[in-house]
Short mmCIF file of C-alpha atoms in Angstrom, two decimals:
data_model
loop_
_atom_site.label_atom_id
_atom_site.label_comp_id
_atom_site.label_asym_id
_atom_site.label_seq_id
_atom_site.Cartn_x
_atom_site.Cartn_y
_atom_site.Cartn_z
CA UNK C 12 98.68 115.18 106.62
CA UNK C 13 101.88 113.35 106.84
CA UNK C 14 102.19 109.79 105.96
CA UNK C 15 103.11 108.26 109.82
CA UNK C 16 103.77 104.73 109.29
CA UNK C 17 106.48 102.07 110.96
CA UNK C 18 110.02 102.40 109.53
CA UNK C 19 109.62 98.42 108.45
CA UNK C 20 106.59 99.31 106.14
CA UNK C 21 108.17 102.58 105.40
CA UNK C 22 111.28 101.13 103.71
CA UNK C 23 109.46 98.77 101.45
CA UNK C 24 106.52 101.12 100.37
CA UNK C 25 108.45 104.04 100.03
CA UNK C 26 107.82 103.43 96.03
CA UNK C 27 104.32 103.76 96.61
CA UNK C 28 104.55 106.83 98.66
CA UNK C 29 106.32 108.25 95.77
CA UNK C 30 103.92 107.13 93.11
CA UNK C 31 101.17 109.15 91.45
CA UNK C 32 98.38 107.59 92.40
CA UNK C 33 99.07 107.77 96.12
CA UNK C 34 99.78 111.50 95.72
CA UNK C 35 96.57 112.06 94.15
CA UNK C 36 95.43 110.05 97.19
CA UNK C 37 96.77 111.81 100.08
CA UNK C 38 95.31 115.29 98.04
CA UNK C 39 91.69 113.59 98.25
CA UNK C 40 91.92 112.20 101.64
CA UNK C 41 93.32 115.57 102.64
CA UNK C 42 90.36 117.43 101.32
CA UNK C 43 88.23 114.75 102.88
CA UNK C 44 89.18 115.52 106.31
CA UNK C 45 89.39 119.02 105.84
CA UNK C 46 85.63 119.61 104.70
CA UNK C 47 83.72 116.67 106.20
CA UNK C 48 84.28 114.78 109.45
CA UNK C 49 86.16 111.65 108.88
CA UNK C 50 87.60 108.30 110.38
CA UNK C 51 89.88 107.20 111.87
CA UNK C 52 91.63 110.04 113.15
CA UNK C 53 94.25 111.14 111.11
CA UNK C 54 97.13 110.20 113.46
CA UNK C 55 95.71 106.73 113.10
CA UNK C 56 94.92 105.79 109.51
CA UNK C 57 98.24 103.74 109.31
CA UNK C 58 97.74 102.28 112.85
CA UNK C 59 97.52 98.75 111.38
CA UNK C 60 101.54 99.31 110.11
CA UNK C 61 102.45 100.64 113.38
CA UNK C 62 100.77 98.08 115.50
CA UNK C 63 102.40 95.43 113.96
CA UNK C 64 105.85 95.93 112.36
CA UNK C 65 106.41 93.85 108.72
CA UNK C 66 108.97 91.35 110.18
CA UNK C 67 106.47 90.58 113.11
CA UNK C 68 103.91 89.68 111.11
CA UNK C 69 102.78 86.18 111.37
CA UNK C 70 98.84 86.28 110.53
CA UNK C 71 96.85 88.62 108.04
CA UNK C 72 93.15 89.87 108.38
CA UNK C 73 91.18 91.79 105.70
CA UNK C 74 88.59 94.21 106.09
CA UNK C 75 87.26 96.24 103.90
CA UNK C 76 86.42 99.83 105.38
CA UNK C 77 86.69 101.65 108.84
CA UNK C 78 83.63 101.92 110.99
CA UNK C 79 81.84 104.65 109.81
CA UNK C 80 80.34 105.94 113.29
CA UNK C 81 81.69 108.75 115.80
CA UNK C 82 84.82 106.62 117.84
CA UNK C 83 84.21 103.34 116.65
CA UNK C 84 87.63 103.47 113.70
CA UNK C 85 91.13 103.28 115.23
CA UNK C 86 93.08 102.04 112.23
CA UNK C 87 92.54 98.02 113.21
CA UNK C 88 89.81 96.41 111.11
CA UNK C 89 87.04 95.50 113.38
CA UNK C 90 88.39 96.89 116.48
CA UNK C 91 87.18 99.55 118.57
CA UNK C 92 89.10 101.32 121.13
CA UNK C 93 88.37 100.16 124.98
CA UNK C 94 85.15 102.28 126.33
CA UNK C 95 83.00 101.40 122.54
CA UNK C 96 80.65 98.89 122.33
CA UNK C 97 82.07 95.83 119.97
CA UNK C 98 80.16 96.30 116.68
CA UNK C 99 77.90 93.09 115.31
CA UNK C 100 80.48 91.89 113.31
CA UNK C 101 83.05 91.82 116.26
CA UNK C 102 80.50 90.17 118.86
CA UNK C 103 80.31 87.33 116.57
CA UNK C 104 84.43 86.88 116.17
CA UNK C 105 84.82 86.53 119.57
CA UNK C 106 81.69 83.84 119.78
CA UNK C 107 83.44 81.59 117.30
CA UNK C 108 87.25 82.30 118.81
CA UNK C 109 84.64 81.28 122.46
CA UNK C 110 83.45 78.42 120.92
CA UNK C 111 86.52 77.59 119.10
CA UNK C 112 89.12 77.77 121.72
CA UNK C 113 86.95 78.04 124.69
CA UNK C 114 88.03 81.57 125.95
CA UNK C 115 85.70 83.88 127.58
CA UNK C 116 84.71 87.23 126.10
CA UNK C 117 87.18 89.89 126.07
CA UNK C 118 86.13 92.78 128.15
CA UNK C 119 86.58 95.20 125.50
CA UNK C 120 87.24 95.22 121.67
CA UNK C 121 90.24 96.77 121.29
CA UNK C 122 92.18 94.09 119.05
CA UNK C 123 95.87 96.48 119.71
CA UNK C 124 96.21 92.89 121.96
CA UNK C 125 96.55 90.61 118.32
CA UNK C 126 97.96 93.19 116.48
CA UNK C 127 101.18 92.96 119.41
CA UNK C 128 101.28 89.43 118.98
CA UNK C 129 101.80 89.90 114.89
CA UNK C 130 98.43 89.91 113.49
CA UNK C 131 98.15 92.54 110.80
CA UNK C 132 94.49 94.29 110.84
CA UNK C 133 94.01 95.73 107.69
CA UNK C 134 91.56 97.44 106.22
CA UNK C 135 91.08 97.14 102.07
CA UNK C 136 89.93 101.12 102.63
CA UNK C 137 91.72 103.17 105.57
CA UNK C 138 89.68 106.04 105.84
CA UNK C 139 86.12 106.68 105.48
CA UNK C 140 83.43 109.91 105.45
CA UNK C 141 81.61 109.98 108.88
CA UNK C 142 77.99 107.70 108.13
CA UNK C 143 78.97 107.00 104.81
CA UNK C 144 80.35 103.27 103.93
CA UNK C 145 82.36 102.90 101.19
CA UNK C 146 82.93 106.99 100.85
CA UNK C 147 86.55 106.83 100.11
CA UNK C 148 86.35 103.32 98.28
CA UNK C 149 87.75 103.28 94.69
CA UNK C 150 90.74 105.98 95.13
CA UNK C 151 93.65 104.74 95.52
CA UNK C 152 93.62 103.17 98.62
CA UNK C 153 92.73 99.39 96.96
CA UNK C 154 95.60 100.45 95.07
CA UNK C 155 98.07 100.87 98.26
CA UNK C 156 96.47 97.90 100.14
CA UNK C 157 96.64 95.23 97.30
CA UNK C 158 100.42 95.95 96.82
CA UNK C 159 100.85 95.60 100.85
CA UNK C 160 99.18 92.27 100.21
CA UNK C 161 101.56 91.62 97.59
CA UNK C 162 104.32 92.40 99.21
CA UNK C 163 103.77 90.33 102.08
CA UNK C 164 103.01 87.35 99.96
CA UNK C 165 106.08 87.78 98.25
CA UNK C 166 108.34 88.49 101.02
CA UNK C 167 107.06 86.73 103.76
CA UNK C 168 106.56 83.17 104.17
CA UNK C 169 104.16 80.65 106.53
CA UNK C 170 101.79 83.60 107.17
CA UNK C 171 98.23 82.53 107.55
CA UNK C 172 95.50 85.19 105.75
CA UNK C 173 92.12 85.28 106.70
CA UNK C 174 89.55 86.10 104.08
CA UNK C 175 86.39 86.63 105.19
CA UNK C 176 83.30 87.42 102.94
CA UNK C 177 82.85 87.62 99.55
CA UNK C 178 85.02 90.90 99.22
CA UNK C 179 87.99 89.92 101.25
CA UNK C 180 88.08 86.49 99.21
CA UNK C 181 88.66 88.45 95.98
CA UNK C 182 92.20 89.33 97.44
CA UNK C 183 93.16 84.98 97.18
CA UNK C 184 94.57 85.99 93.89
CA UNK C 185 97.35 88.49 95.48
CA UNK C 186 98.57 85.22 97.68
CA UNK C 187 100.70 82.57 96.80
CA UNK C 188 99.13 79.54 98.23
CA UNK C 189 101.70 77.90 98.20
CA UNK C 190 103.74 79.33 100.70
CA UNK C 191 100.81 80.79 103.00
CA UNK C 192 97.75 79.14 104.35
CA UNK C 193 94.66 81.34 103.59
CA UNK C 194 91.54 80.62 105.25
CA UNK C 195 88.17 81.46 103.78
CA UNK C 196 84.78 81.75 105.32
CA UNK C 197 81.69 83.93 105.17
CA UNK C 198 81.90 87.36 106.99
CA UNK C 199 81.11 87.52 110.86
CA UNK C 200 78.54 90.14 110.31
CA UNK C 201 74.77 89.06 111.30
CA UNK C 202 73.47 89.03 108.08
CA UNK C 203 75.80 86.14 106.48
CA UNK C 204 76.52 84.66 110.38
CA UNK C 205 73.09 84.03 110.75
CA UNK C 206 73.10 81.87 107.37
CA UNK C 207 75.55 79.48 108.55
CA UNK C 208 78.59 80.91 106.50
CA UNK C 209 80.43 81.98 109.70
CA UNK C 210 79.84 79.63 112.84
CA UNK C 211 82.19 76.89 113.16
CA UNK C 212 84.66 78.07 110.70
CA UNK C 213 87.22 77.26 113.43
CA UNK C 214 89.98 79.59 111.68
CA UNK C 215 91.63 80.65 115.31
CA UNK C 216 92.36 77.37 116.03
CA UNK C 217 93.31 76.02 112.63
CA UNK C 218 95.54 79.42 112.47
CA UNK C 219 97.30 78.29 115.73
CA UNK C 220 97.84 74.50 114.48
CA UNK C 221 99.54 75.85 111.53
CA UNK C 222 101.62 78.42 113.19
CA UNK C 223 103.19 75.39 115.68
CA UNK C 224 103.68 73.13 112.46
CA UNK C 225 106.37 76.22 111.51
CA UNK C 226 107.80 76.60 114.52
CA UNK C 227 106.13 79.88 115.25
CA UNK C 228 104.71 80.78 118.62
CA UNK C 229 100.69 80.84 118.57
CA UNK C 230 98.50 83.84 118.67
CA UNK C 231 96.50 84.57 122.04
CA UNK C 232 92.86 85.58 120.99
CA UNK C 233 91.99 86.11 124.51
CA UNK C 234 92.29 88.76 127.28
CA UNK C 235 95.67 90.44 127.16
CA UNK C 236 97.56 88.76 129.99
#
């Protein structure tokens, strides 16, 4: 399986690539998919870099694995290609980015649409055994992802991160606050959305407020237009 990611990420993680760890990676993964069925396909584990070149990037979102079920992982966290049925978790983003923003619900949730517009999907964990969450957690791949972070703390500035959960909040100490805005909530899946940790977190909005303050255009959380 051969690394297929956007020359922009390419040129800065080529150190990675190179590194042991990530080796030892790629063997595993490679093993993975060989003996056991696996997502996201392997043509789209880096689909979050190739959605959404480094110098486009404007906001950051943090997932932790791919969907684990038979379609559902494309290489976006929480998206689902057009034609699968938005996951919990996704119904209630696109409640608070209705209630937020007043948009209607997208038709379909394929999130390709933010990732065009410079929001960076990523997934803590890019692959995943079929029906098994957390399968290819803890090798390497926290490793890769936590250096991406990193990097785009480092090299970028005015991007806005959203942390959502308990896990993706562990990643504030990768950012420098001081030249980002992070945003931190509960996660959008039922069980902590239904405790009041997600609803009304505004982020989409509050993302778009800070995005004019720099001078950068806003995202469009809607329908593709």
């Amino acid at each position: 399986m051969r690394v297929q990611i956007h020359p922009s990420w390419e040129k800065v993680l080529q150190t990675e690539f190179e590194s042991s760890y990530f080796q030892d990676l790629i063997t595993f993964v490679k093993s993975e998919y060989k003996k056991s069925s696996c997502f996201p396909p392997g043509s789209q584990i880096f689909n979050a870099f190739n959605s959404c070149p480094l110098e486009q990037t404007k906001v950051v979102i943090l997932g932790q694995d791919p969907y684990h079920g038979p379609g559902q992982a494309h290489g976006l966290c929480f998206s689902v290609p057009e034609g699968i049925e938005p996951p919990p978790s996704l119904r209630n983003i696109f409640k608070e980015i209705e209630t937020d923003l007043r948009y209607s619900p997208p038709r379909n949730g394929n999130l390709y649409r933010w990732a065009a517009q410079g929001v960076f999907l990523l997934n803590a964990t890019l692959t995943v055994r079929a029906h098994q969450a957390g399968s290819h957690q803890k090798k390497g791949w926290e490793t890769f992802t936590n250096r991406v972070i990193q990097l785009l703390s480092k090299e970028k500035e005015n991007l806005v991160f959203m942390l959502w959960g308990g896990y993706a909040k562990q990643k504030i100490k990768l950012i420098d606050p001081q030249k980002h805005l992070i945003l931190t909530s509960g996660h959008p899946s039922p069980l902590s959305a239904n405790r009041g940790f997600w609803f009304g977190n505004r982020h989409f909005s509050k993302c778009n407020t800070y995005l004019k303050t720099k001078n950068k255009t806003p995202i469009d959380w809607g329908e593709a237009s």
